[in-house]
mmCIF file of C-alpha atoms in Angstrom:
data_model
loop_
_atom_site.group_PDB
_atom_site.id
_atom_site.type_symbol
_atom_site.label_atom_id
_atom_site.label_comp_id
_atom_site.label_asym_id
_atom_site.label_seq_id
_atom_site.Cartn_x
_atom_site.Cartn_y
_atom_site.Cartn_z
ATOM 1 C CA ALA A 1 103.189 85.791 101.691
ATOM 2 C CA GLN A 2 102.280 86.099 98.042
ATOM 3 C CA SER A 3 105.244 86.245 95.692
ATOM 4 C CA VAL A 4 106.250 85.954 92.061
ATOM 5 C CA THR A 5 109.552 84.495 90.903
ATOM 6 C CA GLN A 6 111.210 84.730 87.523
ATOM 7 C CA PRO A 7 114.278 82.566 88.074
ATOM 8 C CA ASP A 8 116.118 83.598 84.908
ATOM 9 C CA ILE A 9 117.552 87.129 84.892
ATOM 10 C CA HIS A 10 119.021 86.823 81.388
ATOM 11 C CA ILE A 11 118.310 84.402 78.561
ATOM 12 C CA THR A 12 120.064 84.276 75.203
ATOM 13 C CA VAL A 13 118.643 82.377 72.243
ATOM 14 C CA SER A 14 119.397 82.238 68.549
ATOM 15 C CA GLU A 15 116.926 83.650 66.084
ATOM 16 C CA GLY A 16 114.542 80.900 65.011
ATOM 17 C CA ALA A 17 115.023 78.879 68.185
ATOM 18 C CA SER A 18 112.221 78.140 70.609
ATOM 19 C CA LEU A 19 111.824 80.110 73.839
ATOM 20 C CA GLU A 20 110.465 79.398 77.276
ATOM 21 C CA LEU A 21 110.494 81.971 80.082
ATOM 22 C CA ARG A 22 109.654 80.751 83.536
ATOM 23 C CA CYS A 23 107.323 82.243 86.117
ATOM 24 C CA ASN A 24 106.345 80.760 89.467
ATOM 25 C CA TYR A 25 104.049 82.192 92.092
ATOM 26 C CA SER A 26 103.206 81.525 95.674
ATOM 27 C CA TYR A 27 99.532 81.734 96.587
ATOM 28 C CA GLY A 28 96.887 79.431 98.064
ATOM 29 C CA ALA A 29 94.336 79.843 95.300
ATOM 30 C CA THR A 30 94.345 80.477 91.560
ATOM 31 C CA PRO A 31 95.558 83.978 90.826
ATOM 32 C CA TYR A 32 95.149 86.163 87.779
ATOM 33 C CA LEU A 33 98.260 85.806 85.621
ATOM 34 C CA PHE A 34 99.862 88.096 83.071
ATOM 35 C CA TRP A 35 102.918 88.442 80.890
ATOM 36 C CA TYR A 36 104.169 91.856 79.814
ATOM 37 C CA VAL A 37 106.976 92.881 77.485
ATOM 38 C CA GLN A 38 109.063 96.031 77.745
ATOM 39 C CA SER A 39 111.219 97.321 74.922
ATOM 40 C CA PRO A 40 114.137 99.585 75.907
ATOM 41 C CA GLY A 41 112.981 102.956 77.204
ATOM 42 C CA GLN A 42 109.320 102.053 76.860
ATOM 43 C CA GLY A 43 106.417 101.171 79.089
ATOM 44 C CA LEU A 44 105.039 97.653 79.474
ATOM 45 C CA GLN A 45 102.810 96.046 76.874
ATOM 46 C CA LEU A 46 100.434 93.213 77.742
ATOM 47 C CA LEU A 47 101.265 89.990 75.890
ATOM 48 C CA LEU A 48 98.609 87.727 77.360
ATOM 49 C CA LYS A 49 96.528 87.050 80.442
ATOM 50 C CA TYR A 50 94.863 84.198 82.274
ATOM 51 C CA PHE A 51 91.834 84.516 84.516
ATOM 52 C CA SER A 52 90.134 81.134 84.267
ATOM 53 C CA GLY A 53 89.204 78.409 81.799
ATOM 54 C CA ASP A 54 91.563 76.931 79.231
ATOM 55 C CA THR A 55 95.008 76.735 80.766
ATOM 56 C CA LEU A 56 96.790 77.359 77.466
ATOM 57 C CA VAL A 57 96.515 81.024 76.593
ATOM 58 C CA GLN A 58 97.358 82.623 73.264
ATOM 59 C CA GLY A 59 98.701 86.152 73.135
ATOM 60 C CA ILE A 60 100.024 88.718 70.726
ATOM 61 C CA LYS A 61 103.236 88.454 68.670
ATOM 62 C CA GLY A 62 102.958 84.641 68.534
ATOM 63 C CA PHE A 63 103.415 84.070 72.269
ATOM 64 C CA GLU A 64 101.529 81.570 74.384
ATOM 65 C CA ALA A 65 101.583 80.630 78.064
ATOM 66 C CA GLU A 66 100.425 77.637 80.010
ATOM 67 C CA PHE A 67 99.026 77.746 83.533
ATOM 68 C CA LYS A 68 99.987 74.677 85.563
ATOM 69 C CA ARG A 69 98.232 74.672 88.890
ATOM 70 C CA SER A 70 100.203 71.720 90.267
ATOM 71 C CA GLN A 71 103.475 73.559 89.662
ATOM 72 C CA SER A 72 102.211 77.078 90.461
ATOM 73 C CA SER A 73 103.679 78.147 87.151
ATOM 74 C CA PHE A 74 102.754 80.267 84.168
ATOM 75 C CA ASN A 75 105.571 79.875 81.640
ATOM 76 C CA LEU A 76 105.738 81.918 78.468
ATOM 77 C CA ARG A 77 106.635 80.202 75.199
ATOM 78 C CA LYS A 78 107.290 81.013 71.581
ATOM 79 C CA PRO A 79 108.133 78.344 68.984
ATOM 80 C CA SER A 80 110.435 80.536 66.872
ATOM 81 C CA VAL A 81 112.036 83.714 68.190
ATOM 82 C CA HIS A 82 112.568 86.777 66.009
ATOM 83 C CA TRP A 83 115.282 89.381 66.541
ATOM 84 C CA SER A 84 112.546 91.914 67.382
ATOM 85 C CA ASP A 85 111.583 89.827 70.438
ATOM 86 C CA ALA A 86 114.684 91.056 72.266
ATOM 87 C CA ALA A 87 113.270 92.886 75.282
ATOM 88 C CA GLU A 88 112.561 92.443 78.962
ATOM 89 C CA TYR A 89 109.656 90.237 79.979
ATOM 90 C CA PHE A 90 107.701 90.533 83.191
ATOM 91 C CA CYS A 91 105.341 88.071 84.781
ATOM 92 C CA ALA A 92 102.630 89.610 86.967
ATOM 93 C CA VAL A 93 100.136 88.079 89.333
ATOM 94 C CA GLY A 94 96.922 89.418 90.818
ATOM 95 C CA PHE A 95 95.626 87.883 94.009
ATOM 96 C CA GLY A 96 92.156 87.605 95.476
ATOM 97 C CA GLY A 97 89.941 90.657 95.245
ATOM 98 C CA THR A 98 92.754 93.153 95.000
ATOM 99 C CA TYR A 99 93.593 95.034 91.820
ATOM 100 C CA LYS A 100 97.197 95.343 92.863
ATOM 101 C CA TYR A 101 99.480 93.127 90.888
ATOM 102 C CA ILE A 102 102.820 91.770 92.004
ATOM 103 C CA PHE A 103 105.488 91.815 89.324
ATOM 104 C CA GLY A 104 108.432 89.518 88.932
ATOM 105 C CA THR A 105 111.890 91.001 88.612
ATOM 106 C CA GLY A 106 111.945 90.416 84.865
ATOM 107 C CA THR A 107 113.863 88.302 82.359
ATOM 108 C CA ARG A 108 115.952 90.071 79.767
ATOM 109 C CA LEU A 109 115.953 88.248 76.427
ATOM 110 C CA LYS A 110 118.815 88.587 73.985
ATOM 111 C CA VAL A 111 118.424 87.204 70.462
ATOM 112 C CA LEU A 112 121.471 86.214 68.435
ATOM 113 C CA ALA A 113 121.348 86.626 64.678
ATOM 114 C CA ASP B 1 92.803 101.595 72.529
ATOM 115 C CA VAL B 2 93.265 102.988 75.974
ATOM 116 C CA LYS B 3 96.007 105.505 76.183
ATOM 117 C CA VAL B 4 97.949 106.322 79.292
ATOM 118 C CA THR B 5 100.064 109.408 78.806
ATOM 119 C CA GLN B 6 102.914 110.463 81.040
ATOM 120 C CA SER B 7 103.784 114.092 80.582
ATOM 121 C CA SER B 8 107.571 113.757 80.479
ATOM 122 C CA ARG B 9 109.820 111.026 79.076
ATOM 123 C CA TYR B 10 112.975 112.404 80.696
ATOM 124 C CA LEU B 11 113.332 114.712 83.653
ATOM 125 C CA VAL B 12 116.370 116.058 85.483
ATOM 126 C CA LYS B 13 115.817 117.692 88.851
ATOM 127 C CA ARG B 14 117.996 118.930 91.681
ATOM 128 C CA THR B 15 118.107 117.492 95.168
ATOM 129 C CA GLY B 16 115.478 119.095 97.374
ATOM 130 C CA GLU B 17 113.201 120.184 94.543
ATOM 131 C CA LYS B 18 109.501 119.367 94.594
ATOM 132 C CA VAL B 19 108.766 117.221 91.561
ATOM 133 C CA PHE B 20 105.448 116.494 89.888
ATOM 134 C CA LEU B 21 104.948 113.531 87.569
ATOM 135 C CA GLU B 22 101.694 113.613 85.676
ATOM 136 C CA CYS B 23 99.679 110.746 84.244
ATOM 137 C CA VAL B 24 96.480 110.965 82.217
ATOM 138 C CA GLN B 25 94.296 108.133 80.912
ATOM 139 C CA ASP B 26 91.537 108.554 78.385
ATOM 140 C CA MET B 27 89.180 105.626 78.982
ATOM 141 C CA ASP B 28 87.455 106.260 82.279
ATOM 142 C CA HIS B 29 89.435 103.665 84.233
ATOM 143 C CA GLU B 30 88.693 103.540 87.948
ATOM 144 C CA ASN B 31 92.096 102.380 89.127
ATOM 145 C CA MET B 32 95.406 104.098 88.575
ATOM 146 C CA PHE B 33 98.869 103.157 89.820
ATOM 147 C CA TRP B 34 102.357 104.527 90.168
ATOM 148 C CA TYR B 35 105.300 102.138 90.061
ATOM 149 C CA ARG B 36 109.003 102.687 90.082
ATOM 150 C CA GLN B 37 111.269 100.369 88.170
ATOM 151 C CA ASP B 38 114.874 99.703 89.109
ATOM 152 C CA PRO B 39 117.264 97.117 87.637
ATOM 153 C CA GLY B 40 117.040 93.810 89.448
ATOM 154 C CA LEU B 41 114.097 94.924 91.558
ATOM 155 C CA GLY B 42 111.311 94.790 88.988
ATOM 156 C CA LEU B 43 108.327 97.059 89.480
ATOM 157 C CA ARG B 44 107.474 98.266 92.945
ATOM 158 C CA LEU B 45 104.164 99.879 93.760
ATOM 159 C CA ILE B 46 104.364 103.365 95.220
ATOM 160 C CA TYR B 47 100.710 104.390 95.441
ATOM 161 C CA PHE B 48 97.446 103.551 93.813
ATOM 162 C CA SER B 49 94.023 105.110 93.554
ATOM 163 C CA TYR B 50 90.702 103.367 93.055
ATOM 164 C CA ASP B 51 88.565 106.486 92.733
ATOM 165 C CA VAL B 52 88.753 110.265 92.668
ATOM 166 C CA LYS B 53 90.355 111.602 95.844
ATOM 167 C CA MET B 54 90.936 108.044 97.076
ATOM 168 C CA LYS B 55 94.434 106.662 97.464
ATOM 169 C CA GLU B 56 96.262 103.859 99.145
ATOM 170 C CA LYS B 57 99.903 103.347 99.914
ATOM 171 C CA GLY B 58 101.770 100.710 98.039
ATOM 172 C CA ASP B 59 104.947 98.980 99.071
ATOM 173 C CA ILE B 60 107.325 101.961 98.955
ATOM 174 C CA PRO B 61 105.372 105.185 99.642
ATOM 175 C CA GLU B 62 108.050 106.942 101.693
ATOM 176 C CA GLY B 63 109.096 110.238 100.144
ATOM 177 C CA TYR B 64 106.137 110.305 97.768
ATOM 178 C CA SER B 65 102.592 111.569 97.748
ATOM 179 C CA VAL B 66 99.832 111.478 95.150
ATOM 180 C CA SER B 67 96.865 113.474 93.996
ATOM 181 C CA ARG B 68 93.775 112.434 92.109
ATOM 182 C CA GLU B 69 91.390 115.340 91.734
ATOM 183 C CA LYS B 70 89.889 114.095 88.455
ATOM 184 C CA LYS B 71 89.258 110.539 87.348
ATOM 185 C CA GLU B 72 91.552 110.737 84.350
ATOM 186 C CA ARG B 73 94.579 112.254 86.085
ATOM 187 C CA PHE B 74 96.866 110.792 88.731
ATOM 188 C CA SER B 75 99.864 112.794 89.867
ATOM 189 C CA LEU B 76 102.917 111.563 91.727
ATOM 190 C CA ILE B 77 104.684 114.113 93.897
ATOM 191 C CA LEU B 78 108.190 113.916 95.233
ATOM 192 C CA GLU B 79 108.060 116.338 98.133
ATOM 193 C CA SER B 80 111.828 116.849 98.317
ATOM 194 C CA ALA B 81 113.670 114.938 95.642
ATOM 195 C CA SER B 82 116.680 112.900 96.643
ATOM 196 C CA THR B 83 119.272 111.068 94.574
ATOM 197 C CA ASN B 84 117.890 107.697 95.632
ATOM 198 C CA GLN B 85 114.688 108.586 93.839
ATOM 199 C CA THR B 86 116.483 108.498 90.511
ATOM 200 C CA SER B 87 114.521 105.837 88.666
ATOM 201 C CA MET B 88 112.047 104.978 85.928
ATOM 202 C CA TYR B 89 108.503 105.806 86.949
ATOM 203 C CA LEU B 90 105.602 103.997 85.339
ATOM 204 C CA CYS B 91 101.944 104.917 85.517
ATOM 205 C CA ALA B 92 99.225 102.351 84.832
ATOM 206 C CA SER B 93 95.461 102.268 84.761
ATOM 207 C CA TYR B 94 92.966 99.466 85.035
ATOM 208 C CA ARG B 95 89.270 99.056 84.446
ATOM 209 C CA VAL B 96 87.492 96.807 86.909
ATOM 210 C CA ALA B 97 84.972 95.433 84.396
ATOM 211 C CA GLY B 98 86.479 93.528 81.505
ATOM 212 C CA ARG B 99 89.583 92.385 83.380
ATOM 213 C CA SER B 100 91.855 93.600 80.636
ATOM 214 C CA GLY B 101 94.966 93.913 82.738
ATOM 215 C CA TYR B 102 96.911 97.088 83.354
ATOM 216 C CA THR B 103 97.612 99.592 80.611
ATOM 217 C CA PHE B 104 100.946 101.323 81.099
ATOM 218 C CA GLY B 105 102.275 104.673 80.061
ATOM 219 C CA SER B 106 105.663 104.990 78.364
ATOM 220 C CA GLY B 107 107.397 105.901 81.583
ATOM 221 C CA THR B 108 109.294 108.897 82.936
ATOM 222 C CA ARG B 109 112.985 108.508 83.560
ATOM 223 C CA LEU B 110 113.794 110.830 86.438
ATOM 224 C CA THR B 111 117.333 111.776 87.351
ATOM 225 C CA VAL B 112 117.937 113.659 90.584
ATOM 226 C CA VAL B 113 121.302 115.384 90.758
#
């Protein structure tokens, strides 16, 4: 069955440090891949997406993600975290011809001053 | 920018009440979705609609129904609210062409007492 895993429930980093959030999926072909961010009490905002082509994708707020087919992964990265990046991050995957995405369970990021 | 508007940010209802959650999008998107979000469980799809008057069950449709009489509006109905339906409800819309990913509303936090 298709699935999405975000193995880290919570991550804490210091402001200015680099960040990597992990996302793995299970599917026989290349899916559509997304990262969303959710600030407290808010809806989800799209950070970046991958459909095809260049496997390194640039998004908003200085985030990037790399699709690695061999590892079935789509990890989110940021070279220098700001205190305003504290939020919950969701990886989402779309499979085949369906428009239904499957969401990971989220990773909550805490940023230390 | 596409806007997805959910009519209420916070709602408190009594057990057994019929509850309507409204969602309106302003960019002629074909697909609309209702998710519920619970800590540790991520986003779970309740229902989605790919056209006016068309709907499909998601992963957790029990206790819910939906209505889509106009393209821009997608309503979630809790026929008889129960305490286990206390949750954050998120509406999203998606345009088939352009592959822009889902656009989410700000969410409705529903408490059933």
